[in-house]
Coordinates of C-alpha atoms in Angstrom, one line a residue:
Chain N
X52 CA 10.3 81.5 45.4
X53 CA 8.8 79.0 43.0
X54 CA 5.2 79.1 42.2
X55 CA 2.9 76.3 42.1
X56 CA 1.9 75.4 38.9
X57 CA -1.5 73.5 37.6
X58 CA -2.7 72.6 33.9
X59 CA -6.0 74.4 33.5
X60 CA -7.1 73.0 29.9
X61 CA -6.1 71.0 27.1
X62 CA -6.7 70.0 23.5
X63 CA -6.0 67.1 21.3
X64 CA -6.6 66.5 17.2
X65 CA -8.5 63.9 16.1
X66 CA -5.1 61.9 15.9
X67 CA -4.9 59.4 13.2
X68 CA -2.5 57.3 10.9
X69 CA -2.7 60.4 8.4
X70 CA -4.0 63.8 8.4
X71 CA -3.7 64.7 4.5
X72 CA -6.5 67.4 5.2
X73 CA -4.0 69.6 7.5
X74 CA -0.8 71.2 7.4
X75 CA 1.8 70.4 9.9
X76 CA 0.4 74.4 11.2
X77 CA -3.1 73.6 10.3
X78 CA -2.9 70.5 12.8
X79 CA -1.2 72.5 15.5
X80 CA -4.0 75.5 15.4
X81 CA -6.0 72.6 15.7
X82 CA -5.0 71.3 19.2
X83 CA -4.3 74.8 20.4
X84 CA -7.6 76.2 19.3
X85 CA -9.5 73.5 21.6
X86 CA -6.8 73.8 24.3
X87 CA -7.6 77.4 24.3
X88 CA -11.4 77.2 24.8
X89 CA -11.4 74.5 27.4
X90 CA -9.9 76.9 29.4
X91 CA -11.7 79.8 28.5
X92 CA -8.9 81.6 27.1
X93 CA -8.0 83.9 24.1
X94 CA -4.6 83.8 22.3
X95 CA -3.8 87.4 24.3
X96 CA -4.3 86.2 27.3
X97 CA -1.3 83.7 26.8
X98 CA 2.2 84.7 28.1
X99 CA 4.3 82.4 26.1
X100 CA 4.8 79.3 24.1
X101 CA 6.6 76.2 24.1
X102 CA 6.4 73.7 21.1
X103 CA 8.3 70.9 19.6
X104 CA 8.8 67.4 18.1
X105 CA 11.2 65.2 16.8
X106 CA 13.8 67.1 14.7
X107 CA 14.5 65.6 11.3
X108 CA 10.9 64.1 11.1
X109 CA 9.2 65.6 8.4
X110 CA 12.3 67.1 6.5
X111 CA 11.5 70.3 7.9
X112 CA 13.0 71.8 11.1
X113 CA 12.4 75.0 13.0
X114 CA 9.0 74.4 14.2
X115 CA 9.1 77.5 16.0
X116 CA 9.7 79.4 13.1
X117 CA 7.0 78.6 10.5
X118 CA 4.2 77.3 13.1
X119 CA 3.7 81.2 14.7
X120 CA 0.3 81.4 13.1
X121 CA -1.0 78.3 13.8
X122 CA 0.7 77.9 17.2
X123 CA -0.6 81.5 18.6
X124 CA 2.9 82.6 19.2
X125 CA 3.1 86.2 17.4
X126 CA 5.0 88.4 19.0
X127 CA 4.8 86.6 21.9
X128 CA 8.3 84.9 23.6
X129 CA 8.3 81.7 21.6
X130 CA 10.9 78.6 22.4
X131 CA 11.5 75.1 21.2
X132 CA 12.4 72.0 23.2
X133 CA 12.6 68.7 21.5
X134 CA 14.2 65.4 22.8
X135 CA 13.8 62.9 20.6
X136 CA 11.2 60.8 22.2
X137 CA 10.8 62.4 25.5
X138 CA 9.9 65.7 23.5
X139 CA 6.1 65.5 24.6
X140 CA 7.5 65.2 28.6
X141 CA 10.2 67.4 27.9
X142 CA 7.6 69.8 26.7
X143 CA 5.3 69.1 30.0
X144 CA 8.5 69.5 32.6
X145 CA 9.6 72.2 31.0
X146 CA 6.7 74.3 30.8
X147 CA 6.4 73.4 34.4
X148 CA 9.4 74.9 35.2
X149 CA 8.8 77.9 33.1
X150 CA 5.0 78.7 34.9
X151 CA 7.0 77.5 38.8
X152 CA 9.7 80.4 38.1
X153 CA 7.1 82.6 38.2
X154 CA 8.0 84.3 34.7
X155 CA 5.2 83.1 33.4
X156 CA 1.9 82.8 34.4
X157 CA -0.6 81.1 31.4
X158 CA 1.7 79.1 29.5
X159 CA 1.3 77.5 26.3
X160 CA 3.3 74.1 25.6
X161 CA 2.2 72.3 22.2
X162 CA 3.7 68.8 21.5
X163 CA 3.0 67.6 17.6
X164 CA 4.1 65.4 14.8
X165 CA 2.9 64.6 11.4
X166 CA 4.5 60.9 10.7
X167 CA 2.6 60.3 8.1
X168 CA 5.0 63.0 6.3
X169 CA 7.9 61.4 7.5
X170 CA 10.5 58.7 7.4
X171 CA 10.7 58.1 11.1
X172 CA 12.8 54.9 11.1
X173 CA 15.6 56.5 9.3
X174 CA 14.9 59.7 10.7
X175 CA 15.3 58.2 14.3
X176 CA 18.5 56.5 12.9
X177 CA 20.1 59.5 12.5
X178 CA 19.5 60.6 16.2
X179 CA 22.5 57.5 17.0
X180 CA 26.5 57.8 16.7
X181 CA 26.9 57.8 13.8
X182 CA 30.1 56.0 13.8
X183 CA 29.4 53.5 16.1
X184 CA 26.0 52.8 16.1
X185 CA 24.2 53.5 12.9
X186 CA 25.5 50.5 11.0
X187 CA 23.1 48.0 12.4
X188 CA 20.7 50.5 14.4
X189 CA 17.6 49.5 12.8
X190 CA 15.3 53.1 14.6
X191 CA 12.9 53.0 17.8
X192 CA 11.8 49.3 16.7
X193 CA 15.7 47.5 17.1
X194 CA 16.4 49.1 20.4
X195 CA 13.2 48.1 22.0
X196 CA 13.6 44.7 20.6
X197 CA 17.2 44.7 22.2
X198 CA 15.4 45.4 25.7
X199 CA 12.5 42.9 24.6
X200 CA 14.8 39.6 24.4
X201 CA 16.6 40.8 27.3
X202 CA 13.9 41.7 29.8
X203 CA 12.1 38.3 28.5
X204 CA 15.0 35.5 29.0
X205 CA 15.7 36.8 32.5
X206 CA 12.6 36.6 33.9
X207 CA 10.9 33.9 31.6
X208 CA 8.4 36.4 30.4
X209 CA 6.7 35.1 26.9
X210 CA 5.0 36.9 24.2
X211 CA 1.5 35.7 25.3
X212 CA 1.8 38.2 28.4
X213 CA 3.2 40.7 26.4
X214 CA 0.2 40.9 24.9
X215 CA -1.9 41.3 27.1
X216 CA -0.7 44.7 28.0
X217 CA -1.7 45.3 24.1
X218 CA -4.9 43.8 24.8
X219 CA -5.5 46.5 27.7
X220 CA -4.4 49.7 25.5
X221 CA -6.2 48.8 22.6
X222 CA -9.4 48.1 24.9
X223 CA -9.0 51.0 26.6
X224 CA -8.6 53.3 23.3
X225 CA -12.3 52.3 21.9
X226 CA -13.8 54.6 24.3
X227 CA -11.2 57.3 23.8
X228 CA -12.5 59.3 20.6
X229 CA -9.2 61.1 19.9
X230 CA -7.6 57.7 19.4
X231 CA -5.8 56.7 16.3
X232 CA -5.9 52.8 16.1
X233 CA -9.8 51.8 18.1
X234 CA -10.4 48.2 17.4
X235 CA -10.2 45.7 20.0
X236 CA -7.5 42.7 19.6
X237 CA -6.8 39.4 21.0
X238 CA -3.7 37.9 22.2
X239 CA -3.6 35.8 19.5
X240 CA -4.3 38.2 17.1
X241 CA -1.1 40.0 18.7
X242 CA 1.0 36.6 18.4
X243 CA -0.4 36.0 15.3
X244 CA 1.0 39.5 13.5
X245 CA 3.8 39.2 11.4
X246 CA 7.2 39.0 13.7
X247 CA 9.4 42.3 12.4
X248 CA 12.5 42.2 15.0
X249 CA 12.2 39.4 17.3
X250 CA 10.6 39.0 19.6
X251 CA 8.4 41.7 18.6
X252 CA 5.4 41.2 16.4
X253 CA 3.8 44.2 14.2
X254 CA 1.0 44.5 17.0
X255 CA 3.1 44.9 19.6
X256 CA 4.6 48.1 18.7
X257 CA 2.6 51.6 18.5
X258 CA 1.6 52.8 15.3
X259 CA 2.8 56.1 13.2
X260 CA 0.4 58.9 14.4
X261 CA -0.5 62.6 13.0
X262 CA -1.4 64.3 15.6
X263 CA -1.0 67.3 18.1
X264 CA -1.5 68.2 21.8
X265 CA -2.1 71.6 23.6
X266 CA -1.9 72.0 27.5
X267 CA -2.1 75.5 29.2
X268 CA 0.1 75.6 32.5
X269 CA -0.9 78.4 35.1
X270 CA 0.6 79.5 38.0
X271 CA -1.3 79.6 41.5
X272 CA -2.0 83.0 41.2
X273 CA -4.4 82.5 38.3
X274 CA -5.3 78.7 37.9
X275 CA -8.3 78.7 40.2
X276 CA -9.8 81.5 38.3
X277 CA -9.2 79.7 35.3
X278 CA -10.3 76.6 36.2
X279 CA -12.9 75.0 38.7
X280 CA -10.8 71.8 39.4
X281 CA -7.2 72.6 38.0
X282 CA -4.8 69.6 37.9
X283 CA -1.9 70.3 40.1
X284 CA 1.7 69.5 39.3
X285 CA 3.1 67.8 42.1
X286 CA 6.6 67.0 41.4
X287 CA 8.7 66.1 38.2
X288 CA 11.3 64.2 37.6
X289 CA 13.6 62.9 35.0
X290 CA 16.6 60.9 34.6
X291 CA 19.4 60.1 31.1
X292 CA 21.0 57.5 30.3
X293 CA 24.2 56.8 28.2
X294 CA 24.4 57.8 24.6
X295 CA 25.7 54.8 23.2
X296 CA 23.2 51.8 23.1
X297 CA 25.9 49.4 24.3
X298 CA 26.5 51.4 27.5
X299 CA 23.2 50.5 28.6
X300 CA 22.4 47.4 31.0
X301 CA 19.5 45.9 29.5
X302 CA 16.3 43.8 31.4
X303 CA 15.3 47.1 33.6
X304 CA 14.8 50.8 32.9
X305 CA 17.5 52.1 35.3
X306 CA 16.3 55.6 34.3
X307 CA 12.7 55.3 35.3
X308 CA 14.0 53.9 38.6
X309 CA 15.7 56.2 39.8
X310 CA 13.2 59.1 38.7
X311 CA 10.4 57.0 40.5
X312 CA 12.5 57.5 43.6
X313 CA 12.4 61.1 42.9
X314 CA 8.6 61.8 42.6
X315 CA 7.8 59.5 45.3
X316 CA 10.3 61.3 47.6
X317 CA 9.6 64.3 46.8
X318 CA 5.6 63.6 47.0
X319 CA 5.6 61.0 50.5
X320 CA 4.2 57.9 48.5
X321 CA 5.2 54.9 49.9
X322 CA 3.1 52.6 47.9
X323 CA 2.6 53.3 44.5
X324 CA -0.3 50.9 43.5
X325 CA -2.8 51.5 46.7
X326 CA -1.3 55.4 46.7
X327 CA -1.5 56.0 42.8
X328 CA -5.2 56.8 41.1
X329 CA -4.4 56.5 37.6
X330 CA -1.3 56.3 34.9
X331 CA -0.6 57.0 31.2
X332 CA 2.4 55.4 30.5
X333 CA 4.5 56.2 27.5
X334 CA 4.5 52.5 27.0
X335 CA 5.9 52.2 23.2
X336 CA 6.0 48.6 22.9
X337 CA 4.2 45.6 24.7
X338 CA 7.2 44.3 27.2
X339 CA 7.5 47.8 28.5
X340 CA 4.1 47.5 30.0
X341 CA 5.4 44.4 31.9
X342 CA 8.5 46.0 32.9
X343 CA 8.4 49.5 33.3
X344 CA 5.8 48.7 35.8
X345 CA 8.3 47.3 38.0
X346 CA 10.7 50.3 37.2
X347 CA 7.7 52.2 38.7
X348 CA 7.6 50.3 41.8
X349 CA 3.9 48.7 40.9
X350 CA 5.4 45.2 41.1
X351 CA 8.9 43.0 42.1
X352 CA 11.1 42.5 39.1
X353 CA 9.9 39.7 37.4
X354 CA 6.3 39.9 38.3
X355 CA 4.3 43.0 36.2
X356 CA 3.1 40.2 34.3
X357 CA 1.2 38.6 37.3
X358 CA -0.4 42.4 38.0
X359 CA -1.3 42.5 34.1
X360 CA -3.1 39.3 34.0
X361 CA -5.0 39.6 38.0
X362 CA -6.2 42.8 36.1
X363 CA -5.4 45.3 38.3
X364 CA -4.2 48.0 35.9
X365 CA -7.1 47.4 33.6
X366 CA -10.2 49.8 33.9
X367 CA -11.8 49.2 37.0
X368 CA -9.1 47.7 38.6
X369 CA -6.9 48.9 41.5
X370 CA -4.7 50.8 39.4
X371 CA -5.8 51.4 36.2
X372 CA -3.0 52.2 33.2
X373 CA -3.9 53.7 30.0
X374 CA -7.0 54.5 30.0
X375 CA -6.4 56.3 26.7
X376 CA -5.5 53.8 24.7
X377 CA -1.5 54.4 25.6
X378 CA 1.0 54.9 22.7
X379 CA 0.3 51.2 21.5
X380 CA -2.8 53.0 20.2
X381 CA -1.7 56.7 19.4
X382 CA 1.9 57.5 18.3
X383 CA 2.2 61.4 16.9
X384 CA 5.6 61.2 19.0
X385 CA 6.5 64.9 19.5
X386 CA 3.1 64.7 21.0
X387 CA 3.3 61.3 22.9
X388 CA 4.3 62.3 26.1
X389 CA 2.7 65.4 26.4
X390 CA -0.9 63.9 25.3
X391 CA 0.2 62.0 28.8
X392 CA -0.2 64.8 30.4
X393 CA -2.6 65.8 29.0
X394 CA -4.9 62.8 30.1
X395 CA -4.1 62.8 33.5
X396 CA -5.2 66.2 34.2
X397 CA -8.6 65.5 32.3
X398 CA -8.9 62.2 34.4
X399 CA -8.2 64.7 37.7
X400 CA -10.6 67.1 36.2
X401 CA -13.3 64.9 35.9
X402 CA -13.5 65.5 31.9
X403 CA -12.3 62.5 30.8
X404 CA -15.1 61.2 29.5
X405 CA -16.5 57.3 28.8
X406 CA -12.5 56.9 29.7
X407 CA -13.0 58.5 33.1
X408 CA -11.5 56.5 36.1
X409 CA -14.1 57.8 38.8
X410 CA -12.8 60.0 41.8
X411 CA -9.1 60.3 40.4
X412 CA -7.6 62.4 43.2
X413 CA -3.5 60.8 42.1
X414 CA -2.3 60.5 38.4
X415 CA 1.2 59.7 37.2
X416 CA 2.0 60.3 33.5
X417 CA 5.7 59.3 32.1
X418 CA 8.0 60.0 28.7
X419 CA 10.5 57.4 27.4
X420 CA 13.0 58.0 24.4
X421 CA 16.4 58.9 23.6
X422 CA 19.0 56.2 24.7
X423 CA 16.8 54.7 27.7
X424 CA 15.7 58.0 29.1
X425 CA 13.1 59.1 31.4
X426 CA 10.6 61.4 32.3
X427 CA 8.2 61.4 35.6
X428 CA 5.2 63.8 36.0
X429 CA 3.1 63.5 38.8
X430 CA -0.3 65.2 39.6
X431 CA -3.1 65.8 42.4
X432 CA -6.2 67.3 42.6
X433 CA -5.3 69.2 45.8
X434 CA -2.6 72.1 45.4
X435 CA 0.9 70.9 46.2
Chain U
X108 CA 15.7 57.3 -6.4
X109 CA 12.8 59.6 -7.6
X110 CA 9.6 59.8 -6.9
X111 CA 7.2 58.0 -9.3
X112 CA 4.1 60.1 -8.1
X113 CA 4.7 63.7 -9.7
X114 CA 2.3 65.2 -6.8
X115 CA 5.0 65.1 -4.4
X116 CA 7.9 66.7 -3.6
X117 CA 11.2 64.9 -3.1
X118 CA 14.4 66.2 -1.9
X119 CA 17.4 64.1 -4.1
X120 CA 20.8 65.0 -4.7
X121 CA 20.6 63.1 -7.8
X122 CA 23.9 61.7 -8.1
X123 CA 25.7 63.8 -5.9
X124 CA 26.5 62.5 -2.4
X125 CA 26.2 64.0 0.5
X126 CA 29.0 63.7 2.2
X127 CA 29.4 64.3 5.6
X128 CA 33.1 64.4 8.0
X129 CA 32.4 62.8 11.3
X130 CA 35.7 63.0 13.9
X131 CA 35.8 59.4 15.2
X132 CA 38.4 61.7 18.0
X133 CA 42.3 60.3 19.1
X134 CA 40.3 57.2 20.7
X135 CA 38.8 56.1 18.1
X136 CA 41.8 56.6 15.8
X137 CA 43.6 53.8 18.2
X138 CA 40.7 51.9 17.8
X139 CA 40.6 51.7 13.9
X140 CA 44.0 51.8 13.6
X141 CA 44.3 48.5 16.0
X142 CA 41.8 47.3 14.2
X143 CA 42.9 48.1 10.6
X144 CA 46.6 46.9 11.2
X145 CA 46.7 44.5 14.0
X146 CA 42.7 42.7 14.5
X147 CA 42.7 44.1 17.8
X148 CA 40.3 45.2 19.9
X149 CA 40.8 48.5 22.0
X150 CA 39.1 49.4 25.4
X151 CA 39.8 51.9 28.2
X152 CA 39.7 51.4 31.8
X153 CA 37.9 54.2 34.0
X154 CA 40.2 54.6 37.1
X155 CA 37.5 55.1 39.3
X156 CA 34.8 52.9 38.6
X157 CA 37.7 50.4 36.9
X158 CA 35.2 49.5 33.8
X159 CA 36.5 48.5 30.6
X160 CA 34.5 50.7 27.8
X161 CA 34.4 49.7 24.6
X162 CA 34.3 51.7 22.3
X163 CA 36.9 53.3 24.2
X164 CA 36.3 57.3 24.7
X165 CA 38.6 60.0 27.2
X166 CA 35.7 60.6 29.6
X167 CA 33.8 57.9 31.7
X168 CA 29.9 59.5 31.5
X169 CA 29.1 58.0 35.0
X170 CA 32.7 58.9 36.9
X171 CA 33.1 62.1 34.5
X172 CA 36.6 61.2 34.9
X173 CA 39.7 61.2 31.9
X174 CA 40.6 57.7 31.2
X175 CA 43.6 56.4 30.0
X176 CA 44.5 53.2 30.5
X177 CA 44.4 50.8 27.3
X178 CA 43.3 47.6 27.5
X179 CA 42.6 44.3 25.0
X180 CA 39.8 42.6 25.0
X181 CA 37.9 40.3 22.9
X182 CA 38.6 39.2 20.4
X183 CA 36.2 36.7 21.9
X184 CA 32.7 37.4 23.5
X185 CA 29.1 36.8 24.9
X186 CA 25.9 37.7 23.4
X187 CA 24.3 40.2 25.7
X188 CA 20.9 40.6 24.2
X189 CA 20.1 40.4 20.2
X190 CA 17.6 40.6 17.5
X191 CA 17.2 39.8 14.3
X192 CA 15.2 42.5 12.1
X193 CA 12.5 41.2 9.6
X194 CA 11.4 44.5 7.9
X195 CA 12.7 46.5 5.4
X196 CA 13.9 50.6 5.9
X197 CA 16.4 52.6 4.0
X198 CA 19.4 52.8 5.6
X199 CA 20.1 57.0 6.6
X200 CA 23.7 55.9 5.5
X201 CA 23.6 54.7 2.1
X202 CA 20.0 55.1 0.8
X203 CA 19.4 51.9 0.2
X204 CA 17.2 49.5 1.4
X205 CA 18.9 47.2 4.5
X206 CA 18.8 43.5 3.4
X207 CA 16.7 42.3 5.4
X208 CA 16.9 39.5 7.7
X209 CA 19.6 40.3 9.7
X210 CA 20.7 39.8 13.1
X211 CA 22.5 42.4 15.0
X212 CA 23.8 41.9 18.8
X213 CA 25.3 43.7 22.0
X214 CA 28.3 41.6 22.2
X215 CA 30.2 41.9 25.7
X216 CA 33.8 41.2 24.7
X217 CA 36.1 39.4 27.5
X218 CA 37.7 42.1 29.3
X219 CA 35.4 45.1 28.8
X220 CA 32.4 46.0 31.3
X221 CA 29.9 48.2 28.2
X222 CA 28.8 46.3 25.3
X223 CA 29.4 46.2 21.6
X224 CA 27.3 46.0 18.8
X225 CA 27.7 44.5 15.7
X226 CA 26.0 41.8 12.8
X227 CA 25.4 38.7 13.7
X228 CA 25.6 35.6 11.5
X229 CA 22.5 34.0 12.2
X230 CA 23.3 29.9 12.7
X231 CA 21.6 27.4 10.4
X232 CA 19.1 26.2 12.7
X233 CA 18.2 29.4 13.9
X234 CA 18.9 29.1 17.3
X235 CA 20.5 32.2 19.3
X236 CA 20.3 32.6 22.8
X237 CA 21.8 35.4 25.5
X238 CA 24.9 33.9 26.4
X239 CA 26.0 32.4 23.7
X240 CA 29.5 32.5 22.9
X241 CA 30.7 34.6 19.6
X242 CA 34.1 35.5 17.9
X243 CA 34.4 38.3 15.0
X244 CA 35.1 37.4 11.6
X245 CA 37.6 40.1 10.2
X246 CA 38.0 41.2 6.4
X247 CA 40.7 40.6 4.6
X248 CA 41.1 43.8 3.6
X249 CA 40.6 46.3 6.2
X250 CA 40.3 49.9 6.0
X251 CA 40.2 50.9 9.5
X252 CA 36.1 51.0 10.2
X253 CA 33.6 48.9 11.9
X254 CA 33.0 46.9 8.4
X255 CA 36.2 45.8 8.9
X256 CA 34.7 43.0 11.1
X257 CA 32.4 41.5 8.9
X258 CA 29.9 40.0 11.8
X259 CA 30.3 38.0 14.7
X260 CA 29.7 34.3 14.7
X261 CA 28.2 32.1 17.2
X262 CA 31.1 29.4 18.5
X263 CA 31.0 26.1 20.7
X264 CA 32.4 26.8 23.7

């Protein structure tokens, strides 16, 4: 019989374009040192560990291996998941399976990355046939792009409302202090930024991020001890794609779709927006905050524009996205999805801080990555 | 390419190569050899969801059925979606840096149902649209790889 399964604490690094004062283990004890005391915990009272990133990122693999003094893992049972990027919601489902098998009870699951170390396009390059694809694969930035010009000549969707989903992000991230990039921009500043694979500009990607994440899953039996107001996992789901770039149709995200109509099934919402508290999407580029949104169910194809611009996903607003910044601010992308996670359970908390969307009782956090793949969390504040 | 700045560490081969032996698999033999001998391009049909996939593989991923029907298609095709990439990365392959600007498209070649992707010769004037109509302009002398299409190129039609 599966458990039910909550995040009791978490911790994030002061994320930021480079860490030079860490090691890649120094920035991990980081996160999981402040993921630890939030909840009150000691490294013994931990059952296990889950960590990972991006393989072939840093020029170093087996994370497990030479992290197990920063990470807290000694002599404790000690696995790595990594999925390119879905790693950080990789990281989040599976650790929720882990804790909801009842093998487990305090679980820790540590997403990281260190890009400043890195060579992440060519890196990311490498994750693609290499017959077939690599040739003109360009990393994470071509693909989007691909998905960009497609998504934008079928609905007539320009570059000015593209940016105004970078507008909300980067608004959001001033009052989030573990953001990497915290200056306010303008859509013309956006439109403005050097074009680098049309039709996106330099601002309308996310950034290149050092950083890590720590989140402690618990099961039912000791979450509430842990915990006053535990975040409750209420359903996952997640959904791949093709492997070959030119499988895929392009204009929608067929895999976030059909993993919407999973969690909402499997949770009884009907209507998203009205139903829905609060998201952090792993929005990587600007058109995915227009589009994805209608993946999600939040608006008819065509029309997450119209829902961007009424304002009703910015702070204060009926549904409010990203009140973290999103990855448009802060990129460590083993961490990404996880630091989604991460967020939502603060905002159902209550510890989210100036960032705080008030009486969040919903939250919805996703992953993106690999060849269109996708990854669904959803969370309440009652136990499922 | 070494490092100017003796502070860090960089991994180099020198002038060795790293070679590394990819199967392309019996598919993608006939495909390269088709190519290589004949300019032809080689899909295979799905018999149950009866799409075309180029490149052609034994196993359909959404049927999970064996496929075996050959099929022609192209040489002639549609841009499906493009872009055209203004910054500069080494290329994983080769170690150098990608000239840079270059446009690469899905192409969806008459007769197959997946797309393909390939360079694409950006027109004087700049203008390139989903839709448009493209052919592929072969090497003289090919050697039975996807350089043996130099690009595709965007035709009245």
């Amino acid at each position: 019989m599966a458990k039910r399964v909550a995040i009791v604490g978490s911790g994030q690094t002061n994320h930021m374009g480079s860490r030079p004062d860490v090691t890649g283990v120094e920035l991990i004890h980081e996160a999981v040192a402040k993921a630890l005391e939030s909840a009150g915990l000691t490294r013994d009272d931990i059952d296990g560990v889950v960590i990972g990133n991006m393989d072939h990122f840093e020029g170093i693999n087996g994370v497990e291996l030479w992290s197990i003094d920063g990470n807290g893992g000694f002599m404790k049972p000690t696995i790595k998941l990594t999925t390119g990027g879905t790693t950080g919601s990789t990281l989040a489902i599976g650790g929720y399976h882990l804790v909801a098998s009842g093998h487990f009870d305090r679980l820790l699951v540590i997403g990281w990355e260190k890009n400043s170390e890195s060579d992440t396009t060519g890196a990311i390059t490498t994750a693609f046939d290499p017959v077939w694809d690599r040739m003109v694969f360009a990393g994470a930035i071509s693909g989007l792009a691909l998905e960009a010009t497609a998504y934008s000549q079928k609905y007539g969707v320009t570059g000015k409302d593209a940016a105004r989903v970078v507008v909300r992000d980067r608004g959001n991230a001033v009052k989030n202090p573990h953001a990497h990039v915290r200056k306010e921009i303008t859509v013309e500043e956006v439109l403005r930024s050097p074009m680098i694979s049309d039709p996106l500009h330099f601002w309308d990607m996310c950034p290149r991020t050092d950083g890590a994440c720590a989140v402690i899953f618990a099961s039912e039996d000791v979450a509430e001890k842990i915990s006053p107001k535990p975040a409750w996992v209420w359903a996952t789901a997640n959904r791949h794609l093709y492997s070959m770039a030119g499988d895929v149709e392009f204009g929608s995200l067929r895999s976030l779709e059909l993993a919407a109509a999973e969690v909402y099934q499997k949770t009884g919402i009907k209507e998203p927006l009205k139903e829905i508290d609060v998201m952090e999407l792993y929005t990587p580029y600007s058109y995915a905050g227009l589009s994805w949104i209608e993946a999600l169910g939040l608006a008819r194809p065509g029309e997450g524009a119209k829902l961007l611009w009424d304002g009703a996903t910015d702070m204060g607003g009926e549904l409010p996205i990203n009140p973290s910044g999103g990855v448009i601010s802060t990129n460590p992308i083993g961490a990404t999805g996880l630091i989604r996670a991460a967020e939502c359970a603060l905002q159902i908390s209550g510890q989210a801080g100036e960032r705080q969307v008030p009486d969040v009782k919903v939250a919805l956090s996703t992953g993106f990555g690999g060849c269109y793949w996708s990854d669904i969390l959803m969370y309440g504040a009652k136990k499922p | 390419m070494a490092q100017k700045n003796p502070n860090l560490i960089t991994l180099s081969s020198g002038e060795a190569f790293q070679p590394f032996r990819y199967s392309v698999g019996l598919y993608g033999s006939r495909f390269f050899a088709e190519l290589k001998d004949n300019k032809r391009l080689m899909g295979v049909r799905c018999p149950g969801c009866r799409r075309v996939h180029v490149p052609p593989r034994p196993v359909c991923g959404p049927c999970y059925k064996r496929m075996e029907e050959w099929v022609e298609v192209g040489p002639l095709g549609t841009i499906a979606t493009f872009t055209i990439l203004r910054f500069a990365f080494i290329d994983p392959e080769t170690g150098q840096k990608k000239p840079v600007p270059y446009g690469y498209g899905l192409i969806r070649l008459d007769g197959a149902d997946t797309n393909f992707q390939h360079f694409l010769e950006l027109p004087k004037d700049g203008k390139v649209a989903i839709g448009m109509r493209v052919r592929p302009v072969f090497e003289e002398s090919r050697r039975g790889n996807l350089r043996d299409i130099k690009h595709f190129e965007i035709i009245e039609d």
